[in-house]
Amino acid sequence: MVDEELFEAWLDEELDLDAAWDGLAPGPTVDEVMARLSTTPSWFLDDGVDIVALAGDVLDESGGPVIASARRAVATSKVVAQQGVAVVLWLVSSQELAGRLSTDLRVDRLDRALLAMSLRLAAVVEPQRWVEEAERREEAARTLLLWCGQCPGGESEQNARAILSRLDSAARAEALERARRDRKHRSEIRRRLEEARAREAATRYSPE
């Protein structure tokens, strides 16, 4: 089931999937990120957690863009979006709490990664499944690395792209295209209504 409202919020961000593959830096291995995902504390996924406050606790004063992204995700009022943010925050904080990954996650692109996880991926795969199901956990790990601007350790970009293309629930063309078409259709309806109102007003107030 696709959460169309989250997809709309994602499309509003206008972040380009193809462009995300440009200039990837080396990252940790997928297995490392998957292992860390599997240790996400259950309380991180509790819908009572203040995600923006948690982001402030996890990040230092340089984390402003990430906190802003967290606010936008929380503003959707979707529990799965909040949980998506929480999982990303766990992956960041766990590098201090549970040991560093072989390569640190890129913080300079973490705001984009947070949006991709909480709006794009969470729209089709509930974050609880990222933690519990191996295939969805791999999908989440690869999605996170991509939007952090990192290629999985030990993989070529070509291989990484092929594997994520196979796993990526959110990128399956039908779901994205439906969201785009629906957005375009509603925009066109609004435009026509505004034009009709403008013509009506012009007719009503024009001199005879």
Coordinates of N, CA and C in Angstrom, one line a residue:
M1 N 0.8 -1.2 0.0 CA 0.0 0.0 0.0 C 0.9 1.2 0.0
V2 N 0.7 2.1 -1.0 CA 1.5 3.4 -1.1 C 0.7 4.5 -0.3
D3 N 1.5 5.2 0.6 CA 0.9 6.3 1.2 C 1.1 7.5 0.3
E4 N 0.1 7.9 -0.4 CA 0.2 8.9 -1.5 C 0.5 10.3 -0.9
E5 N 0.1 10.6 0.3 CA 0.4 11.9 0.9 C 1.9 12.0 1.2
L6 N 2.5 10.9 1.6 CA 4.0 11.0 1.8 C 4.7 11.1 0.5
F7 N 4.2 10.4 -0.5 CA 4.8 10.5 -1.9 C 4.7 12.0 -2.4
E8 N 3.5 12.6 -2.1 CA 3.4 14.0 -2.5 C 4.4 14.8 -1.8
A9 N 4.6 14.6 -0.5 CA 5.6 15.4 0.3 C 7.0 15.2 -0.3
W10 N 7.3 13.9 -0.7 CA 8.6 13.6 -1.2 C 8.8 14.3 -2.6
L11 N 7.8 14.3 -3.4 CA 7.9 14.9 -4.7 C 8.0 16.4 -4.6
D12 N 7.4 17.0 -3.5 CA 7.6 18.4 -3.3 C 9.0 18.8 -3.0
E13 N 9.8 17.9 -2.5 CA 11.2 18.2 -2.2 C 12.0 18.3 -3.4
E14 N 11.5 17.7 -4.5 CA 12.2 17.8 -5.8 C 13.7 17.4 -5.8
L15 N 13.9 16.2 -5.1 CA 15.2 15.6 -5.1 C 15.3 14.5 -6.2
D16 N 16.3 14.6 -7.0 CA 16.4 13.8 -8.2 C 17.1 12.5 -7.9
L17 N 16.4 11.3 -8.1 CA 17.0 10.0 -7.8 C 18.3 9.8 -8.7
D18 N 18.2 10.1 -10.0 CA 19.4 9.9 -10.8 C 20.6 10.7 -10.4
A19 N 20.3 11.9 -10.0 CA 21.4 12.8 -9.6 C 22.0 12.3 -8.3
A20 N 21.3 11.6 -7.5 CA 21.8 11.1 -6.2 C 23.0 10.1 -6.4
W21 N 23.1 9.5 -7.6 CA 24.1 8.6 -7.9 C 25.4 9.3 -8.3
D22 N 25.4 10.6 -8.5 CA 26.6 11.3 -9.0 C 27.6 11.6 -7.9
G23 N 28.8 11.3 -8.1 CA 29.9 11.7 -7.2 C 29.8 11.0 -5.8
L24 N 29.5 9.7 -5.8 CA 29.4 8.9 -4.6 C 30.8 8.8 -4.0
A25 N 30.9 8.9 -2.7 CA 32.1 8.7 -1.9 C 32.0 7.2 -1.3
P26 N 33.2 6.6 -1.0 CA 33.2 5.3 -0.4 C 32.4 5.3 1.0
G27 N 31.7 4.3 1.2 CA 30.9 4.2 2.4 C 31.1 2.9 3.2
P28 N 30.5 2.7 4.3 CA 30.5 1.4 5.0 C 29.9 0.3 4.1
T29 N 30.1 -1.0 4.5 CA 29.4 -2.1 3.8 C 28.0 -2.1 4.1
V30 N 27.2 -2.7 3.2 CA 25.8 -2.9 3.4 C 25.6 -3.8 4.6
D31 N 26.4 -4.8 4.8 CA 26.2 -5.7 5.9 C 26.3 -5.0 7.2
E32 N 27.3 -4.0 7.3 CA 27.5 -3.2 8.5 C 26.2 -2.4 8.8
V33 N 25.7 -1.8 7.8 CA 24.5 -0.9 8.0 C 23.3 -1.7 8.4
M34 N 23.2 -2.9 7.7 CA 22.1 -3.8 8.0 C 22.1 -4.3 9.5
A35 N 23.3 -4.6 9.9 CA 23.5 -5.1 11.3 C 23.1 -4.0 12.3
R36 N 23.5 -2.8 12.0 CA 23.2 -1.7 12.9 C 21.7 -1.4 12.9
L37 N 21.1 -1.5 11.7 CA 19.6 -1.3 11.6 C 18.9 -2.3 12.5
S38 N 19.4 -3.5 12.5 CA 18.7 -4.6 13.2 C 18.7 -4.3 14.7
T39 N 19.6 -3.4 15.2 CA 19.7 -3.1 16.6 C 18.9 -1.9 17.0
T40 N 18.1 -1.3 16.1 CA 17.4 -0.1 16.4 C 16.5 -0.4 17.7
P41 N 16.7 0.4 18.7 CA 15.9 0.2 20.0 C 14.4 0.4 19.7
S42 N 13.6 -0.4 20.3 CA 12.2 -0.4 20.1 C 11.6 1.0 20.4
W43 N 12.2 1.6 21.5 CA 11.6 2.9 21.9 C 11.8 4.0 20.9
F44 N 12.8 3.9 20.0 CA 13.0 4.8 18.9 C 11.8 4.9 18.0
L45 N 11.1 3.7 17.9 CA 9.9 3.6 17.0 C 8.6 3.9 17.6
D46 N 8.6 4.3 18.9 CA 7.4 4.6 19.6 C 6.9 5.9 19.1
D47 N 5.6 5.9 18.8 CA 5.0 7.2 18.2 C 4.9 8.3 19.2
G48 N 5.2 8.0 20.5 CA 5.2 9.1 21.5 C 6.5 9.9 21.6
V49 N 7.5 9.4 20.9 CA 8.8 10.1 20.9 C 8.8 11.4 20.2
D50 N 9.4 12.4 20.9 CA 9.5 13.8 20.3 C 10.7 13.7 19.3
I51 N 10.4 13.5 18.0 CA 11.5 13.3 17.1 C 12.4 14.5 16.9
V52 N 11.8 15.7 16.9 CA 12.6 16.9 16.7 C 13.5 17.1 17.9
A53 N 13.0 16.8 19.1 CA 13.9 16.9 20.2 C 15.0 15.9 20.2
L54 N 14.6 14.7 19.8 CA 15.6 13.6 19.6 C 16.7 14.0 18.6
A55 N 16.3 14.6 17.5 CA 17.3 15.0 16.5 C 18.2 16.1 17.1
G56 N 17.7 17.0 17.9 CA 18.5 18.0 18.6 C 19.5 17.3 19.5
D57 N 19.1 16.3 20.2 CA 20.0 15.6 21.1 C 21.1 14.8 20.4
V58 N 20.7 14.2 19.3 CA 21.7 13.4 18.5 C 22.7 14.2 17.8
L59 N 22.3 15.4 17.3 CA 23.1 16.2 16.4 C 23.6 17.4 17.2
D60 N 24.8 17.9 16.8 CA 25.3 19.1 17.4 C 24.8 20.3 16.7
E61 N 25.4 21.5 16.9 CA 24.9 22.7 16.4 C 25.0 22.7 14.8
S62 N 25.8 21.8 14.2 CA 25.9 21.8 12.8 C 24.8 21.0 12.1
G63 N 23.9 20.5 13.0 CA 22.8 19.6 12.4 C 21.6 20.4 12.0
G64 N 21.6 21.7 11.9 CA 20.4 22.5 11.5 C 19.7 22.0 10.3
P65 N 20.3 21.7 9.2 CA 19.5 21.2 8.0 C 18.9 19.9 8.3
V66 N 19.5 19.0 9.1 CA 18.9 17.7 9.4 C 17.7 17.9 10.3
I67 N 17.8 18.7 11.2 CA 16.7 19.0 12.1 C 15.5 19.6 11.4
A68 N 15.8 20.5 10.4 CA 14.8 21.1 9.5 C 14.1 20.0 8.7
S69 N 14.9 19.0 8.2 CA 14.3 17.9 7.5 C 13.4 17.1 8.4
A70 N 13.9 16.9 9.6 CA 13.1 16.1 10.6 C 11.7 16.8 10.9
R71 N 11.8 18.1 11.0 CA 10.5 18.9 11.2 C 9.6 18.7 10.0
R72 N 10.1 18.7 8.8 CA 9.2 18.6 7.6 C 8.6 17.2 7.6
A73 N 9.4 16.2 8.0 CA 8.8 14.8 8.0 C 7.8 14.7 9.1
V74 N 8.0 15.2 10.3 CA 7.0 15.2 11.3 C 5.8 16.0 11.0
A75 N 5.9 17.0 10.2 CA 4.8 17.9 9.8 C 3.8 17.1 9.0
T76 N 4.1 16.0 8.4 CA 3.2 15.2 7.7 C 2.2 14.5 8.6
S77 N 2.5 14.4 9.9 CA 1.6 13.8 10.9 C 1.5 12.3 10.6
K78 N 2.5 11.7 9.9 CA 2.5 10.3 9.6 C 3.4 9.5 10.6
V79 N 2.9 8.5 11.3 CA 3.7 7.8 12.2 C 4.9 7.2 11.5
V80 N 4.7 6.6 10.3 CA 5.8 5.9 9.6 C 6.9 6.9 9.2
A81 N 6.5 8.2 8.9 CA 7.5 9.2 8.6 C 8.4 9.5 9.8
Q82 N 7.7 9.6 10.9 CA 8.4 9.9 12.2 C 9.4 8.7 12.5
Q83 N 8.9 7.5 12.3 CA 9.7 6.3 12.5 C 10.9 6.3 11.6
G84 N 10.7 6.7 10.3 CA 11.8 6.7 9.4 C 12.9 7.7 9.9
V85 N 12.5 8.8 10.4 CA 13.5 9.8 10.9 C 14.2 9.1 12.1
A86 N 13.5 8.4 13.0 CA 14.0 7.8 14.2 C 15.1 6.8 13.8
V87 N 14.8 6.0 12.8 CA 15.8 5.0 12.4 C 17.1 5.7 11.9
V88 N 17.0 6.7 11.1 CA 18.2 7.4 10.7 C 19.0 8.0 11.9
L89 N 18.2 8.6 12.8 CA 18.9 9.1 14.0 C 19.6 8.0 14.8
W90 N 19.0 6.9 14.9 CA 19.7 5.8 15.5 C 21.0 5.4 14.8
L91 N 21.0 5.3 13.5 CA 22.2 5.0 12.8 C 23.3 6.0 13.0
V92 N 22.9 7.2 13.2 CA 23.9 8.3 13.5 C 24.4 8.2 14.9
S93 N 23.5 8.1 15.9 CA 23.9 8.1 17.3 C 24.6 6.8 17.7
S94 N 24.3 5.7 17.0 CA 24.9 4.4 17.3 C 26.4 4.4 17.0
Q95 N 26.8 5.3 16.2 CA 28.3 5.3 15.9 C 29.1 5.7 17.2
E96 N 28.4 6.4 18.1 CA 29.0 6.7 19.4 C 28.7 5.7 20.4
L97 N 27.4 5.1 20.3 CA 27.0 4.3 21.4 C 27.4 2.8 21.2
A98 N 27.4 2.4 19.9 CA 27.7 0.9 19.6 C 28.9 0.7 18.8
G99 N 29.7 1.7 18.6 CA 31.0 1.6 17.8 C 30.8 2.1 16.4
R100 N 31.9 2.7 15.9 CA 31.9 3.3 14.6 C 31.8 2.3 13.5
L101 N 31.2 2.7 12.4 CA 31.2 1.9 11.2 C 32.6 2.0 10.6
S102 N 32.9 1.1 9.6 CA 34.2 1.2 9.0 C 34.5 2.5 8.3
T103 N 33.4 3.1 7.8 CA 33.4 4.4 7.2 C 32.2 5.2 7.8
D104 N 32.5 6.4 8.3 CA 31.4 7.2 8.9 C 30.3 7.5 7.8
L105 N 29.1 7.6 8.2 CA 28.1 8.1 7.3 C 28.3 9.6 7.1
R106 N 28.0 10.1 5.8 CA 28.3 11.5 5.5 C 27.2 12.3 6.1
V107 N 27.6 13.2 7.0 CA 26.6 14.1 7.7 C 26.2 15.2 6.8
D108 N 27.1 15.6 5.8 CA 26.7 16.7 5.0 C 25.5 16.5 4.0
R109 N 25.2 15.2 3.9 CA 24.0 14.9 3.0 C 22.9 14.2 3.8
L110 N 23.1 14.2 5.1 CA 22.1 13.5 6.0 C 20.7 14.0 5.9
D111 N 20.6 15.3 5.6 CA 19.3 15.9 5.5 C 18.5 15.3 4.4
R112 N 19.2 15.1 3.2 CA 18.5 14.4 2.1 C 18.2 13.0 2.4
A113 N 19.1 12.3 3.1 CA 18.9 10.9 3.4 C 17.7 10.7 4.3
L114 N 17.6 11.7 5.3 CA 16.5 11.6 6.2 C 15.2 11.7 5.5
L115 N 15.1 12.7 4.5 CA 13.9 12.8 3.7 C 13.6 11.6 2.9
A116 N 14.6 11.1 2.3 CA 14.4 9.9 1.4 C 13.9 8.7 2.2
M117 N 14.4 8.6 3.4 CA 14.0 7.4 4.2 C 12.6 7.7 4.8
S118 N 12.3 8.9 5.3 CA 11.0 9.1 6.0 C 9.8 9.5 5.1
L119 N 10.1 10.0 3.9 CA 9.0 10.3 3.0 C 8.9 9.3 1.8
R120 N 10.0 9.0 1.3 CA 10.0 8.1 0.1 C 9.9 6.6 0.4
L121 N 10.8 6.1 1.2 CA 10.8 4.7 1.5 C 9.7 4.3 2.4
A122 N 9.5 5.2 3.5 CA 8.5 4.9 4.5 C 7.1 4.9 3.9
A123 N 6.9 5.6 2.7 CA 5.6 5.6 2.0 C 5.2 4.3 1.5
V124 N 6.2 3.4 1.3 CA 5.8 2.1 0.8 C 6.2 0.9 1.7
V125 N 7.2 1.1 2.6 CA 7.7 0.1 3.5 C 7.7 0.6 4.9
E126 N 7.0 0.1 5.8 CA 7.0 0.6 7.2 C 8.3 0.4 7.8
P127 N 8.8 1.4 8.5 CA 10.2 1.3 9.1 C 10.3 0.1 10.0
Q128 N 9.3 -0.4 10.7 CA 9.4 -1.6 11.5 C 9.9 -2.8 10.7
R129 N 9.5 -2.8 9.4 CA 9.9 -3.9 8.5 C 11.4 -3.7 8.2
W130 N 11.9 -2.5 8.2 CA 13.4 -2.3 7.9 C 14.2 -3.0 9.0
V131 N 13.6 -3.0 10.2 CA 14.3 -3.6 11.4 C 14.2 -5.2 11.4
E132 N 13.0 -5.6 11.0 CA 12.6 -7.0 11.2 C 12.8 -7.9 10.0
E133 N 12.8 -7.4 8.8 CA 12.9 -8.3 7.6 C 14.2 -8.0 6.8
A134 N 14.9 -9.1 6.5 CA 16.2 -9.0 6.0 C 16.2 -8.3 4.6
E135 N 15.3 -8.6 3.7 CA 15.3 -7.9 2.4 C 15.0 -6.5 2.5
R136 N 14.0 -6.1 3.3 CA 13.6 -4.7 3.5 C 14.7 -4.0 4.3
R137 N 15.4 -4.7 5.1 CA 16.6 -4.1 5.8 C 17.7 -3.8 4.8
E138 N 17.9 -4.6 3.9 CA 18.9 -4.4 2.9 C 18.5 -3.2 2.0
E139 N 17.2 -3.1 1.7 CA 16.7 -2.0 0.9 C 16.9 -0.7 1.6
A140 N 16.6 -0.7 2.9 CA 16.8 0.5 3.7 C 18.3 0.9 3.8
A141 N 19.1 -0.1 4.0 CA 20.6 0.2 4.1 C 21.1 0.8 2.9
R142 N 20.7 0.3 1.7 CA 21.2 0.8 0.4 C 20.6 2.1 0.1
T143 N 19.3 2.3 0.5 CA 18.7 3.6 0.3 C 19.4 4.7 1.1
L144 N 19.7 4.4 2.3 CA 20.4 5.4 3.2 C 21.7 5.7 2.6
L145 N 22.5 4.7 2.2 CA 23.8 5.0 1.7 C 23.8 5.9 0.4
L146 N 22.9 5.5 -0.4 CA 22.7 6.3 -1.7 C 22.5 7.8 -1.4
W147 N 21.5 8.1 -0.5 CA 21.1 9.5 -0.3 C 22.1 10.2 0.7
C148 N 23.0 9.4 1.3 CA 24.1 10.0 2.0 C 25.3 10.3 1.1
G149 N 25.1 9.9 -0.2 CA 26.1 10.1 -1.2 C 27.3 9.2 -1.0
Q150 N 27.0 7.9 -0.7 CA 28.1 6.9 -0.5 C 27.8 5.6 -1.2
C151 N 28.8 5.0 -1.8 CA 28.7 3.7 -2.4 C 29.0 2.7 -1.4
P152 N 28.3 1.6 -1.3 CA 28.5 0.6 -0.3 C 30.0 0.0 -0.5
G153 N 30.6 -0.1 0.7 CA 32.0 -0.6 0.7 C 32.1 -2.0 0.0
G154 N 33.1 -2.1 -0.8 CA 33.4 -3.3 -1.5 C 32.6 -3.6 -2.8
E155 N 31.8 -2.6 -3.2 CA 30.9 -2.7 -4.4 C 31.2 -1.6 -5.4
S156 N 31.1 -1.9 -6.6 CA 31.2 -0.9 -7.7 C 29.8 -0.1 -7.7
E157 N 29.9 1.1 -8.2 CA 28.6 1.9 -8.4 C 27.7 1.1 -9.3
Q158 N 28.2 0.5 -10.3 CA 27.3 -0.2 -11.2 C 26.5 -1.4 -10.5
N159 N 27.3 -2.1 -9.7 CA 26.6 -3.2 -9.0 C 25.6 -2.7 -8.0
A160 N 26.1 -1.7 -7.2 CA 25.2 -1.1 -6.2 C 23.9 -0.6 -6.8
R161 N 24.0 0.0 -8.0 CA 22.8 0.6 -8.6 C 21.9 -0.6 -9.1
A162 N 22.5 -1.6 -9.6 CA 21.7 -2.7 -10.1 C 20.9 -3.4 -8.9
I163 N 21.6 -3.6 -7.8 CA 21.0 -4.3 -6.7 C 19.9 -3.4 -6.1
L164 N 20.1 -2.1 -5.9 CA 19.1 -1.2 -5.4 C 17.9 -1.1 -6.3
S165 N 18.2 -1.1 -7.6 CA 17.1 -1.1 -8.6 C 16.2 -2.3 -8.4
R166 N 16.7 -3.4 -8.1 CA 16.0 -4.6 -7.9 C 15.2 -4.6 -6.6
L167 N 15.7 -4.0 -5.6 CA 15.1 -4.0 -4.2 C 14.2 -2.8 -4.0
D168 N 14.4 -1.7 -4.7 CA 13.8 -0.4 -4.3 C 12.3 -0.4 -4.6
S169 N 11.6 -0.6 -3.5 CA 10.1 -0.6 -3.6 C 9.6 0.8 -4.1
A170 N 10.2 1.8 -3.6 CA 9.7 3.2 -3.8 C 10.0 3.6 -5.3
A171 N 11.0 3.0 -5.9 CA 11.3 3.4 -7.2 C 10.6 2.7 -8.3
R172 N 9.8 1.7 -7.9 CA 9.1 1.0 -9.0 C 8.2 2.0 -9.7
A173 N 8.4 2.0 -11.0 CA 7.8 3.1 -11.8 C 6.4 3.3 -11.6
E174 N 5.6 2.3 -11.4 CA 4.1 2.5 -11.4 C 3.8 3.4 -10.2
A175 N 4.3 3.2 -9.0 CA 4.0 3.9 -7.8 C 4.4 5.4 -8.0
L176 N 5.6 5.6 -8.5 CA 6.0 7.0 -8.7 C 5.2 7.7 -9.7
E177 N 5.0 7.0 -10.8 CA 4.2 7.7 -11.9 C 2.8 8.0 -11.5
R178 N 2.2 7.1 -10.8 CA 0.8 7.4 -10.3 C 0.8 8.7 -9.4
A179 N 1.8 8.8 -8.6 CA 1.9 10.0 -7.7 C 2.1 11.2 -8.5
R180 N 3.0 11.1 -9.5 CA 3.3 12.3 -10.4 C 2.0 12.7 -11.2
R181 N 1.4 11.7 -11.8 CA 0.2 12.0 -12.6 C -0.9 12.6 -11.7
D182 N -1.1 12.0 -10.5 CA -2.1 12.6 -9.6 C -1.8 14.0 -9.3
R183 N -0.6 14.3 -9.0 CA -0.2 15.6 -8.6 C -0.4 16.6 -9.8
K184 N 0.0 16.2 -11.0 CA -0.2 17.0 -12.2 C -1.7 17.3 -12.4
H185 N -2.5 16.2 -12.3 CA -3.9 16.3 -12.5 C -4.6 17.3 -11.6
R186 N -4.3 17.2 -10.3 CA -4.8 18.2 -9.3 C -4.4 19.6 -9.6
S187 N -3.1 19.7 -10.0 CA -2.6 21.1 -10.3 C -3.4 21.7 -11.5
E188 N -3.7 20.8 -12.5 CA -4.4 21.3 -13.7 C -5.8 21.7 -13.3
I189 N -6.5 20.9 -12.4 CA -7.8 21.3 -12.0 C -7.8 22.6 -11.3
R190 N -6.9 22.8 -10.4 CA -6.8 24.1 -9.7 C -6.6 25.2 -10.6
R191 N -5.7 25.0 -11.6 CA -5.5 26.1 -12.6 C -6.7 26.5 -13.4
R192 N -7.5 25.5 -13.8 CA -8.7 25.7 -14.6 C -9.7 26.4 -13.7
L193 N -9.8 26.0 -12.4 CA -10.8 26.7 -11.5 C -10.4 28.1 -11.3
E194 N -9.1 28.4 -11.2 CA -8.7 29.8 -11.0 C -9.0 30.6 -12.2
E195 N -8.7 30.1 -13.4 CA -9.0 30.8 -14.6 C -10.5 31.1 -14.8
A196 N -11.3 30.1 -14.4 CA -12.8 30.2 -14.5 C -13.2 31.3 -13.6
R197 N -12.7 31.4 -12.4 CA -13.1 32.4 -11.4 C -12.6 33.8 -11.9
A198 N -11.4 33.8 -12.5 CA -10.9 35.1 -13.0 C -11.8 35.6 -14.1
R199 N -12.2 34.7 -15.0 CA -13.1 35.1 -16.1 C -14.5 35.6 -15.6
E200 N -15.0 34.9 -14.6 CA -16.3 35.2 -14.0 C -16.2 36.6 -13.4
A201 N -15.1 36.9 -12.7 CA -14.9 38.2 -12.0 C -14.8 39.3 -13.0
A202 N -14.0 39.0 -14.1 CA -13.9 40.0 -15.1 C -15.2 40.3 -15.8
T203 N -16.0 39.3 -16.0 CA -17.3 39.6 -16.7 C -18.2 40.4 -15.7
R204 N -18.2 40.0 -14.5 CA -19.1 40.6 -13.5 C -18.8 42.1 -13.3
Y205 N -17.5 42.5 -13.3 CA -17.2 43.8 -13.0 C -16.8 44.7 -14.2
S206 N -16.9 44.1 -15.4 CA -16.5 44.9 -16.5 C -17.6 45.9 -16.9
P207 N -17.3 47.1 -17.4 CA -18.3 48.1 -17.7 C -19.1 47.6 -18.9
E208 N -20.4 47.9 -18.8 CA -21.3 47.5 -19.9 C -21.2 48.4 -21.1

